[in-house]
One Martini backbone bead per residue (centre of mass of N, CA, C, O) as a GRO file, in nm:
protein
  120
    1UNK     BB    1  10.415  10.720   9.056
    2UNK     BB    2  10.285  10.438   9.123
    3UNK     BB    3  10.489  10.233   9.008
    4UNK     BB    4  10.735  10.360   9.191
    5UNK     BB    5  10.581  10.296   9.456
    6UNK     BB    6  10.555   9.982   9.387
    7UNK     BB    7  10.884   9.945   9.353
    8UNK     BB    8  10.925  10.018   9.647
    9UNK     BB    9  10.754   9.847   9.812
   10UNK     BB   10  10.922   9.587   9.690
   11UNK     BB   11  11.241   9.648   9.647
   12UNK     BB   12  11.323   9.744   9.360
   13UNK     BB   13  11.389  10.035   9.443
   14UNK     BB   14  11.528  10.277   9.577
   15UNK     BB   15  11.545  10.592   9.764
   16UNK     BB   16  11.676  10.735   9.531
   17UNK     BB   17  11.492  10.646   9.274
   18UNK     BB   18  11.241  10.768   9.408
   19UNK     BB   19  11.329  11.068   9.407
   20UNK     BB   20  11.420  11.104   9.120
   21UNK     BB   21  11.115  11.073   9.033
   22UNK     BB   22  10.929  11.249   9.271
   23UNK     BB   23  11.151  11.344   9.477
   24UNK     BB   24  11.355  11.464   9.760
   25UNK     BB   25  11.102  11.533   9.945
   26UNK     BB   26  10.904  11.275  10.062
   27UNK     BB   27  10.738  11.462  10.273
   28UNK     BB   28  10.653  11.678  10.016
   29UNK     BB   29  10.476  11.511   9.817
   30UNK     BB   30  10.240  11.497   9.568
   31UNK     BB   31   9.972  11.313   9.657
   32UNK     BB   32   9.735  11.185   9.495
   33UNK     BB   33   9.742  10.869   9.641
   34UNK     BB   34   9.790  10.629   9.841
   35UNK     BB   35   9.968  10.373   9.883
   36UNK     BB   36   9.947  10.007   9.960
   37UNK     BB   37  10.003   9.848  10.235
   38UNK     BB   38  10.080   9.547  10.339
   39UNK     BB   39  10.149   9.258  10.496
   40UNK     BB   40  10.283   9.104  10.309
   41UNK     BB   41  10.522   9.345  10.250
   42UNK     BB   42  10.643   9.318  10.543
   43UNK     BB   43  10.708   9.016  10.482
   44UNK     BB   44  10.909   9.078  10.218
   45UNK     BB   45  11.124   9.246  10.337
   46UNK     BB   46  11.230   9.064  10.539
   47UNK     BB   47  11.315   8.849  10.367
   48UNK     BB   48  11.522   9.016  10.193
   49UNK     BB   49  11.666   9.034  10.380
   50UNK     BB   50  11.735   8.786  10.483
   51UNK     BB   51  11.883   8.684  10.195
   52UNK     BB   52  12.046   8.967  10.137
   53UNK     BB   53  11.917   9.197   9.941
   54UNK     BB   54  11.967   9.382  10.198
   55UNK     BB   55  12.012   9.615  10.421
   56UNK     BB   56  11.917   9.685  10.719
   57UNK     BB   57  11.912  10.011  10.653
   58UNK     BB   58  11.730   9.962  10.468
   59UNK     BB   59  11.516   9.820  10.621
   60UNK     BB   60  11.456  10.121  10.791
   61UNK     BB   61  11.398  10.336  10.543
   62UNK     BB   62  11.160  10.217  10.472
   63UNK     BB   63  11.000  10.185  10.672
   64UNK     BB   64  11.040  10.540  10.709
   65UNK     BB   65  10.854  10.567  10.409
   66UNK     BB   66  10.591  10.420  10.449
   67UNK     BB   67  10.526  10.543  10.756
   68UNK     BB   68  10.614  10.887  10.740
   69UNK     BB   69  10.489  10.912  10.501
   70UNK     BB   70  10.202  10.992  10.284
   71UNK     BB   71  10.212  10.781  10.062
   72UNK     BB   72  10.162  10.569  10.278
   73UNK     BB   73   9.937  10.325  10.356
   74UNK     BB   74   9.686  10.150  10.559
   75UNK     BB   75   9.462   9.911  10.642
   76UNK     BB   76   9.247   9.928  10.956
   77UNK     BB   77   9.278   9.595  10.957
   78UNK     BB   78   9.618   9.610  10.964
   79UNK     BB   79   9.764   9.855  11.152
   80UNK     BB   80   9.866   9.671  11.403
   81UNK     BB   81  10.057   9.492  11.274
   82UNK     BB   82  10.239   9.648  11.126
   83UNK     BB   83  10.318   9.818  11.329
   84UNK     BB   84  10.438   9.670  11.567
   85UNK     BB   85  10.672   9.579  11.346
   86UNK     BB   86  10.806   9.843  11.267
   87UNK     BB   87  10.900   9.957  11.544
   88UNK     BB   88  11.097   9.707  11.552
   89UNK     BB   89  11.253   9.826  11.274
   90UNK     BB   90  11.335  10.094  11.340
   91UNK     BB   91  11.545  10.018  11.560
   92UNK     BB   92  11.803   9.866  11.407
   93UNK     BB   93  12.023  10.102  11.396
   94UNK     BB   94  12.075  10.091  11.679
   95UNK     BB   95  12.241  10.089  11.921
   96UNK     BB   96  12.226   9.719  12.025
   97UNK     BB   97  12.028   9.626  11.820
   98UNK     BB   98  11.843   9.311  11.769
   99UNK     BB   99  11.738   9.073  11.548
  100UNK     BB  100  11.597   8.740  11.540
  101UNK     BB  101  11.519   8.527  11.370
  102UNK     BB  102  11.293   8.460  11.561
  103UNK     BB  103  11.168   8.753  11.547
  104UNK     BB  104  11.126   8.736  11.233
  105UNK     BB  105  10.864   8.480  11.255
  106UNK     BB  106  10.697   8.655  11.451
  107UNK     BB  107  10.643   8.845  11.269
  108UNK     BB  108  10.546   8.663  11.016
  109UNK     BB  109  10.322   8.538  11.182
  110UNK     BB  110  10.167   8.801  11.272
  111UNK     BB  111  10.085   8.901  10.957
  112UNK     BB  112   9.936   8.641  10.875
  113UNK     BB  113   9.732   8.665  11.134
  114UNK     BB  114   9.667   8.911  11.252
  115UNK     BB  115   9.877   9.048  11.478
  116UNK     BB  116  10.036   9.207  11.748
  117UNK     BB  117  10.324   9.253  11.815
  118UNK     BB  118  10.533   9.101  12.100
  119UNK     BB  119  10.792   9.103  12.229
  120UNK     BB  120  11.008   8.905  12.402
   0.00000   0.00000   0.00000
């Protein structure tokens, strides 16, 4: 489970491959240990949308799966500026929500200094 974890943290298989190997219902999978989400990984996350590998539902739903399942944790010293992100990447599906190039960069300043980020 941990590998699995691991690359899904990091963007390298999808939530279909996640559900594949560890269970259907991400959100009732039993996990002894959540896994560590980093401020780096949602600086890479970010990332990986701008280059295009990604598309914004997919960073919307792994937001969803970092966030909302028990799999992983963030540590107490770095979950302010985490979750301050996540907020406003989770809502990038709704009608009318965009978030700008600019908007992207203050959250990756925000996460490198560890503060939380305060949409403009």
């Amino acid at each position: 489970m941990e590998k699995h974890l691991s690359l899904y943290r990091e963007l390298k298989i999808t939530k279909t491959e996640l559900q594949q190997a560890i269970g259907e219902d991400l959100h009732n999978v039993e996990c002894q240990k959540a896994y560590r989400i980093k401020r780096s990984d949602v600086v890479n996350a970010i990332q990986i949308l701008q280059n295009g590998t990604i598309s914004k539902d997919t960073l919307v739903e792994w937001v969803n799966v970092v966030w909302f399942t028990e799999l992983f944790v963030f540590d107490d010293e770095d979950a302010d500026s985490i979750v301050s992100v996540l907020e406003v990447l989770e809502t990038m599906d709704e009608d009318g929500v965009v978030v700008s190039e600019d908007e992207f960069s203050e959250m990756i300043a925000s996460l490198n200094s560890n503060t939380e980020y305060v949409p403009l």
